[in-house]
Amino acid sequence: MSEPLVVVGNGMAAARLVDELAKVALGRYAIAVIGDEPRLAYNRVLLSSVLAGETQSHDLELRPAEWWRDRGVTLKYGCRATEIDVGRRELKIANEESINYSRLVLATGSSALRLNLPGADLPGVYTFRDTRDVDLLLALAAAKKRVVVVGGGLLGLEAAYGLAKAGAPVTLIHLMDRLMERQLDAQAGALLKTLVETKGIKILLNANTARIHGTTRVEGVELTDGRMLEADAVIFAAGIRPNTSLAKEAGIPVNRGVVVDDHLQTGAPDIFALGECAEHRGICYGLVEPAYEQAKVLAGHLAGSASAYGGSVVSTNLKVSGVSVFSAGDFQGAEGSETIVLNDAGHGCYRKLVISEGKLSGAVLVGDTSDALWYLELIRGREPIAALRRDMMFGRAAALPAKAA
Ligand SMILES: Cc1cc2nc3c(=O)[nH]c(=O)nc-3n(C[C@H](O)[C@H](O)[C@H](O)COP(=O)(O)OP(=O)(O)OC[C@H]3O[C@@H](n4cnc5c(N)ncnc54)[C@H](O)[C@@H]3O)c2cc1C
């Protein structure tokens, strides 16, 4: 008889895990997926494209209902898991009967961080995490509301671009001295700012939000240096927090995320975690690629193979800002590394490669990202690059002319 395997969360990591399990252990488990969003698993990454009017919301579904049915998956959506009884191997679900598991997988993702500021609970304050948020943001843009986006990382930039493109006057405020500081060095960040400003988005750096003003709804944003920005709406895009409460309340070890080992096993027997809710070797990844790598390893492990997860080399792409940006690996250049830089601000182009011990260890591209995947492969492959070094700065076609032809 199939063992009951229950997955909590019906997001991108859960969908990939079921896919991978179907490849390596079809029939071994009777799988149930419990998700609290009221729809089938969808591609969250594409929410930015929906906001920018480049993708339709109904095109987001990762798999149609029959795909799940064909794999024998019991799918419950619009259902919130509320408690894990580790001793009885039981999962409690709001307004439903509990279900028993032999293995349990936590794939609960993250929530958008709401800054703890005066006025943060006023009507007119939004986040950017799910399809419901996007519907609300699109309504704002359609009404040409003045919007302040708090956060100059990937999400903030994509939210700002989508809203501006839809016609809303947008100011983006960022605490740090450059945009996307976790992915870009100072020069790349400065170029990105210039390019984004040409899209009609006003950007304020070193801008710390003190409070949100308004009596019955948002009327403005005050910065700690006293500046006042008029606004009808505020979007928090200043980070995410892994959803760990189920695990924590069940006594499963949690730091920032649910702590897992190289088999994605938590501190509790037969309970696993993956995706944005998991913390592996001290890292909570906020990106989908690591979640997919974890799904493959966990499926292998659940199928009985000796697969292990050793961490991911992450890369970031801005998808919809109207500006191409890519960053991967050690983009700053750790001590002892060398950097090659091409900076042509006049043409809106910046390229930096970081080389360490004769291998490519990081890359930043702004403007032209057509070689991003090639650089990413080189970084992940850790192959010596001596033979490519002279021309690799100019891209794959220059470094490998015969192969590129
Ligand atoms: C606008 C936007 C743009 C993004 N762009 C990129 C990008 O360009 N590149 C990239 O790599 N990543 C991007 N990301 C991040 C990417 O979407 C996430 O890394 C990915 O979705 C993580 O997958 P997950 O399954 O761990 O979490 P999620 O996809 O968040 O899924 C978790 C699910 O679990 C549900 N859940 C939580 N608690 C419970 C509970 N108790 N009971 C039942 N269900 C529960 C949640 O509601 C959610 O549906 C973006 C995210 C957003 C919001």
XYZ file of C-alpha atoms and ligand atoms in Angstrom:
458
model
C 0.000 0.000 0.000
C 1.164 3.568 -0.743
C 2.526 5.499 2.248
C 0.694 8.766 3.036
C 2.921 11.741 2.226
C 1.498 15.159 3.020
C 2.887 18.400 1.590
C 1.926 21.670 3.317
C 1.845 24.581 0.873
C 0.803 24.513 -2.751
C 3.452 26.792 -4.189
C 6.333 26.439 -6.611
C 8.457 24.141 -4.435
C 5.533 21.805 -3.702
C 4.576 21.531 -7.370
C 8.155 20.716 -8.371
C 8.492 18.151 -5.588
C 5.381 16.297 -6.792
C 6.740 16.426 -10.340
C 10.113 15.015 -9.279
C 8.497 12.352 -7.071
C 6.306 11.200 -9.942
C 9.496 10.615 -11.969
C 11.347 8.570 -9.368
C 8.767 7.015 -7.059
C 5.398 6.951 -8.828
C 2.887 5.013 -6.705
C 5.117 4.674 -3.664
C 3.340 7.500 -1.861
C -0.281 8.574 -1.628
C 0.363 12.305 -1.871
C -1.884 15.026 -0.433
C -1.063 18.710 -0.963
C -2.660 21.240 1.385
C -2.465 24.868 0.231
C -4.128 27.943 1.658
C -4.267 30.028 -1.520
C -7.617 29.565 -3.242
C -6.265 28.278 -6.564
C -3.965 25.741 -8.191
C -0.202 26.228 -7.784
C 0.994 29.064 -9.985
C 4.199 30.660 -11.144
C 4.754 33.363 -8.545
C 7.806 34.689 -10.416
C 5.478 35.813 -13.210
C 3.410 38.055 -10.931
C 5.742 40.885 -11.925
C 4.877 40.274 -15.575
C 1.159 40.268 -14.731
C 1.551 43.615 -12.971
C 3.473 44.957 -15.977
C 0.661 43.780 -18.278
C 2.921 41.268 -20.051
C 1.219 38.069 -18.806
C -2.402 37.275 -18.019
C -3.247 36.040 -14.533
C -4.985 32.940 -15.956
C -1.718 31.921 -17.698
C 0.141 31.522 -14.401
C -0.947 27.992 -13.490
C 2.031 25.644 -13.242
C -0.050 22.528 -13.985
C -3.705 21.985 -14.895
C -6.048 20.157 -12.477
C -5.853 16.941 -14.520
C -2.058 16.839 -14.163
C -2.424 16.559 -10.403
C -5.267 14.037 -10.788
C -3.235 11.873 -13.179
C -0.542 11.602 -10.551
C -3.037 10.534 -7.919
C -2.506 13.671 -5.845
C -5.230 14.734 -3.425
C -5.265 18.482 -3.761
C -6.859 20.700 -1.137
C -6.617 24.391 -1.830
C -8.085 27.235 0.143
C -7.172 25.099 3.208
C -4.821 26.201 5.953
C -2.798 23.655 7.930
C -2.921 24.789 11.542
C -0.979 22.284 13.637
C 1.384 19.353 13.403
C 1.089 16.659 16.028
C 4.560 15.174 15.674
C 3.924 12.284 18.087
C 0.691 11.145 16.399
C 1.946 11.972 12.881
C -1.119 14.060 12.282
C -1.712 17.368 10.492
C -4.624 19.537 11.547
C -6.387 21.596 8.914
C -8.671 24.580 9.628
C -12.363 23.598 9.427
C -11.464 20.102 8.241
C -10.620 16.731 9.680
C -6.974 16.063 10.481
C -4.952 13.850 8.195
C -2.286 11.347 9.082
C 1.089 11.152 7.428
C 4.003 8.806 7.318
C 6.154 11.612 5.826
C 5.397 15.326 5.983
C 6.953 18.044 3.821
C 6.775 21.733 4.739
C 6.722 23.936 1.634
C 5.066 26.966 3.187
C 7.183 29.650 1.476
C 7.484 33.164 2.879
C 5.312 36.170 3.595
C 6.046 39.739 2.584
C 7.531 41.746 5.423
C 5.332 44.571 6.698
C 7.571 47.153 8.339
C 6.596 47.894 11.892
C 5.984 51.635 11.471
C 3.327 54.043 12.689
C 0.598 54.029 10.037
C 1.621 50.665 8.543
C -1.851 49.264 9.225
C -3.713 52.077 7.426
C -5.882 51.183 4.429
C -3.791 51.859 1.342
C -0.734 49.883 2.523
C -0.063 46.822 0.371
C 2.444 44.044 -0.230
C 3.452 42.182 -3.410
C 3.386 38.438 -2.865
C 0.337 36.761 -4.372
C -2.339 37.086 -7.049
C -4.669 38.917 -4.674
C -1.983 41.572 -4.077
C -1.512 41.969 -7.829
C -5.253 42.521 -8.369
C -5.173 45.268 -5.734
C -2.068 46.898 -7.251
C -3.576 46.846 -10.737
C -6.667 48.612 -9.401
C -4.412 51.296 -7.856
C -2.579 51.823 -11.113
C -5.827 51.999 -13.092
C -7.010 54.768 -10.756
C -3.648 56.586 -11.263
C -3.019 56.671 -7.509
C 0.262 58.183 -6.288
C 2.300 55.254 -5.032
C 5.383 55.018 -2.820
C 7.214 51.691 -3.109
C 9.380 50.921 -0.084
C 12.378 48.758 -1.069
C 14.861 48.957 -3.939
C 15.523 45.251 -4.411
C 14.212 43.012 -7.189
C 10.612 43.025 -5.952
C 10.467 46.765 -5.320
C 11.865 47.585 -8.745
C 9.497 45.203 -10.484
C 6.515 46.561 -8.531
C 7.538 50.144 -9.305
C 7.974 49.403 -12.996
C 4.631 47.593 -13.307
C 2.758 50.382 -11.537
C 4.484 53.146 -13.511
C 3.869 51.330 -16.773
C 0.185 51.101 -15.899
C 0.091 54.861 -15.373
C 0.601 55.424 -11.630
C 3.049 58.143 -10.502
C 5.648 56.120 -8.568
C 8.369 57.053 -6.086
C 10.661 54.242 -4.952
C 12.451 54.732 -1.653
C 15.390 52.627 -0.590
C 17.245 52.572 2.696
C 20.660 51.818 1.181
C 22.964 53.954 -0.973
C 22.293 51.889 -4.098
C 19.620 49.714 -5.670
C 19.810 45.906 -5.386
C 22.826 46.125 -3.087
C 22.682 42.390 -2.412
C 23.257 41.651 -6.093
C 25.039 44.692 -7.543
C 28.243 46.590 -6.839
C 28.197 50.395 -6.602
C 28.786 51.096 -10.302
C 26.141 48.666 -11.500
C 23.686 50.010 -8.921
C 24.284 53.596 -10.054
C 23.770 52.696 -13.716
C 20.601 50.797 -12.884
C 19.258 53.856 -11.042
C 19.861 56.067 -14.074
C 18.206 53.582 -16.404
C 15.162 53.032 -14.163
C 14.690 56.790 -13.773
C 14.331 57.067 -17.535
C 11.160 54.944 -17.135
C 9.600 57.802 -15.167
C 10.176 56.315 -11.705
C 11.482 58.691 -9.050
C 14.126 57.040 -6.857
C 15.255 58.202 -3.423
C 18.285 56.450 -1.906
C 19.424 56.594 1.737
C 15.736 57.095 2.457
C 14.511 55.658 5.733
C 10.753 55.538 6.288
C 9.726 57.019 9.632
C 5.939 56.804 9.439
C 2.980 56.625 7.128
C 0.583 59.531 7.487
C -3.177 59.459 7.125
C -6.325 59.573 9.217
C -8.597 57.055 7.546
C -6.187 55.961 4.804
C -2.697 56.637 3.462
C -1.996 60.306 2.703
C 1.786 60.451 2.741
C 5.108 59.010 3.839
C 7.515 60.751 6.189
C 11.213 59.927 6.042
C 13.495 60.019 9.088
C 15.297 63.063 7.649
C 11.984 64.956 7.733
C 11.124 64.788 4.042
C 7.414 64.287 3.289
C 6.150 62.440 0.229
C 2.517 62.716 -0.771
C 0.999 59.320 -1.507
C -2.325 57.539 -1.863
C -0.775 54.112 -1.407
C 2.357 52.457 -0.048
C 3.734 49.120 -1.224
C 6.072 47.295 1.130
C 8.660 45.416 -0.903
C 11.323 45.433 1.758
C 11.913 41.753 2.280
C 10.277 38.465 3.123
C 9.953 36.305 6.208
C 9.902 32.480 5.966
C 6.591 30.966 7.140
C 7.812 28.894 10.072
C 5.039 29.083 12.662
C 3.679 25.562 12.014
C 7.140 24.095 12.599
C 7.955 26.310 15.561
C 4.724 25.489 17.364
C 5.369 21.777 16.806
C 8.767 22.089 18.483
C 10.726 21.631 15.239
C 14.006 23.626 15.290
C 13.702 26.987 13.514
C 16.200 29.833 13.089
C 15.185 32.290 10.395
C 13.787 29.328 8.459
C 12.998 25.714 9.341
C 16.422 24.170 9.829
C 17.163 21.281 7.444
C 20.159 19.036 6.802
C 21.586 17.938 3.451
C 18.596 15.563 2.968
C 16.159 18.430 3.645
C 15.244 16.636 6.867
C 14.116 18.859 9.748
C 14.878 18.162 13.399
C 11.722 15.991 13.627
C 11.471 12.415 12.352
C 10.100 12.066 8.811
C 9.378 15.784 8.519
C 11.145 17.628 5.710
C 11.166 21.218 4.488
C 12.124 22.878 1.226
C 11.842 26.136 -0.655
C 11.665 29.549 0.936
C 10.557 28.279 4.358
C 13.706 26.135 4.755
C 17.109 27.144 6.096
C 20.027 25.058 4.866
C 23.537 25.619 6.246
C 22.398 28.998 7.582
C 20.878 30.169 4.288
C 17.215 30.869 3.473
C 17.067 31.267 -0.286
C 14.485 33.739 -1.579
C 14.610 32.411 -5.119
C 12.976 29.624 -7.036
C 16.019 27.852 -8.495
C 17.320 26.626 -5.107
C 13.786 25.390 -4.304
C 13.820 23.347 -7.522
C 17.243 21.896 -6.750
C 16.017 20.992 -3.279
C 12.883 19.370 -4.752
C 15.014 17.079 -6.908
C 17.197 16.045 -3.984
C 14.257 15.523 -1.629
C 12.367 13.442 -4.196
C 15.481 11.286 -4.632
C 15.835 10.900 -0.887
C 12.151 9.996 -0.454
C 12.591 7.445 -3.240
C 15.419 5.837 -1.291
C 18.447 7.104 -3.209
C 21.514 8.614 -1.551
C 21.020 12.120 -2.944
C 22.167 15.114 -0.899
C 21.858 18.890 -1.258
C 25.037 20.924 -0.924
C 23.618 24.442 -1.399
C 22.967 26.525 -4.520
C 24.892 29.121 -6.506
C 22.266 31.795 -6.887
C 21.679 34.206 -9.701
C 19.207 37.057 -10.095
C 17.570 38.561 -13.153
C 15.401 41.628 -13.234
C 12.592 40.521 -15.488
C 10.335 43.461 -16.182
C 12.072 46.693 -15.256
C 12.651 47.483 -18.905
C 16.347 47.219 -17.995
C 18.277 43.948 -18.254
C 20.178 43.070 -15.096
C 21.923 39.837 -14.083
C 24.017 38.972 -11.065
C 25.485 35.667 -9.897
C 27.984 34.264 -7.430
C 30.607 36.436 -5.731
C 29.676 39.687 -7.512
C 31.703 41.916 -5.149
C 34.981 40.022 -5.494
C 36.294 38.493 -2.291
C 39.857 39.165 -1.121
C 42.398 37.579 -3.450
C 40.070 37.579 -6.461
C 40.592 39.567 -9.669
C 37.957 41.578 -11.491
C 37.552 42.519 -15.143
C 35.226 45.473 -15.681
C 33.715 47.028 -18.783
C 31.800 50.196 -17.978
C 30.072 52.104 -20.763
C 27.524 54.245 -18.944
C 26.831 56.242 -22.121
C 25.467 53.101 -23.740
C 23.821 51.886 -20.544
C 26.128 48.887 -20.362
C 28.154 47.499 -17.444
C 29.876 44.145 -17.200
C 31.999 42.770 -14.381
C 33.543 39.327 -14.097
C 35.168 38.068 -10.903
C 37.901 35.449 -11.181
C 39.183 33.454 -8.286
C 41.773 30.627 -8.413
C 41.599 30.591 -12.213
C 37.815 30.095 -12.249
C 34.889 32.420 -12.796
C 33.336 33.027 -9.378
C 30.935 35.908 -10.016
C 29.406 38.152 -12.655
C 27.321 41.320 -12.903
C 25.715 42.449 -16.156
C 23.604 45.568 -16.689
C 22.208 46.539 -20.080
C 23.121 43.481 -22.138
C 22.468 40.163 -20.396
C 22.509 37.919 -23.453
C 25.530 35.977 -22.110
C 24.135 35.576 -18.591
C 23.414 31.854 -18.852
C 26.868 31.102 -20.205
C 28.523 32.955 -17.335
C 26.245 31.180 -14.875
C 27.254 27.788 -16.286
C 30.919 28.729 -15.967
C 30.422 29.803 -12.347
C 28.490 26.663 -11.446
C 30.835 24.367 -13.385
C 33.959 25.691 -11.577
C 35.996 24.826 -14.687
C 39.392 26.536 -15.208
C 38.889 29.466 -17.598
C 42.516 30.100 -18.715
C 41.688 29.287 -22.347
C 38.699 31.659 -22.364
C 40.095 34.454 -20.298
C 41.337 36.789 -23.021
C 37.956 37.206 -24.713
C 35.369 35.996 -22.223
C 34.553 39.559 -21.187
C 33.058 40.074 -24.644
C 30.760 37.077 -24.348
C 30.497 33.504 -25.493
C 30.670 34.263 -29.202
C 33.999 36.072 -28.762
C 35.522 33.492 -26.415
C 34.283 30.395 -28.265
C 33.825 31.576 -31.864
C 33.770 28.089 -33.400
C 31.166 26.718 -30.962
C 29.020 29.841 -31.067
C 28.860 29.824 -34.868
C 6.484 39.236 -7.454
C 7.539 38.175 -7.265
C 8.548 38.047 -8.198
C 9.534 37.074 -8.020
N 10.516 36.968 -8.953
C 11.451 36.012 -8.805
C 12.492 35.849 -9.774
O 12.577 36.589 -10.737
N 13.377 34.839 -9.604
C 13.296 33.996 -8.549
O 14.104 33.074 -8.446
N 12.340 34.123 -7.602
C 11.435 35.119 -7.694
N 10.465 35.254 -6.738
C 10.486 34.348 -5.579
C 9.818 33.009 -5.915
O 8.495 33.241 -6.304
C 9.868 32.143 -4.675
O 11.228 31.873 -4.387
C 9.132 30.813 -4.852
O 7.772 31.032 -5.118
C 9.289 29.976 -3.575
O 8.516 28.815 -3.667
P 7.899 28.152 -2.343
O 7.065 27.021 -2.818
O 8.962 27.938 -1.347
O 6.951 29.284 -1.741
P 5.566 29.860 -2.340
O 5.583 29.855 -3.836
O 5.367 31.128 -1.621
O 4.503 28.794 -1.865
C 4.180 28.568 -0.520
C 2.696 28.310 -0.419
O 2.409 27.768 0.863
C 1.201 28.352 1.331
N 1.130 28.200 2.795
C 1.855 28.836 3.726
N 1.508 28.420 4.967
C 0.512 27.500 4.791
C -0.277 26.712 5.683
N -0.101 26.775 7.016
N -1.209 25.877 5.162
C -1.394 25.796 3.828
N -0.671 26.506 2.935
C 0.274 27.353 3.404
C 1.335 29.797 0.851
O 0.093 30.481 0.862
C 1.856 29.577 -0.557
O 0.806 29.369 -1.457
C 9.487 36.221 -6.881
C 8.455 36.370 -5.938
C 7.504 37.344 -6.109
C 6.415 37.514 -5.062
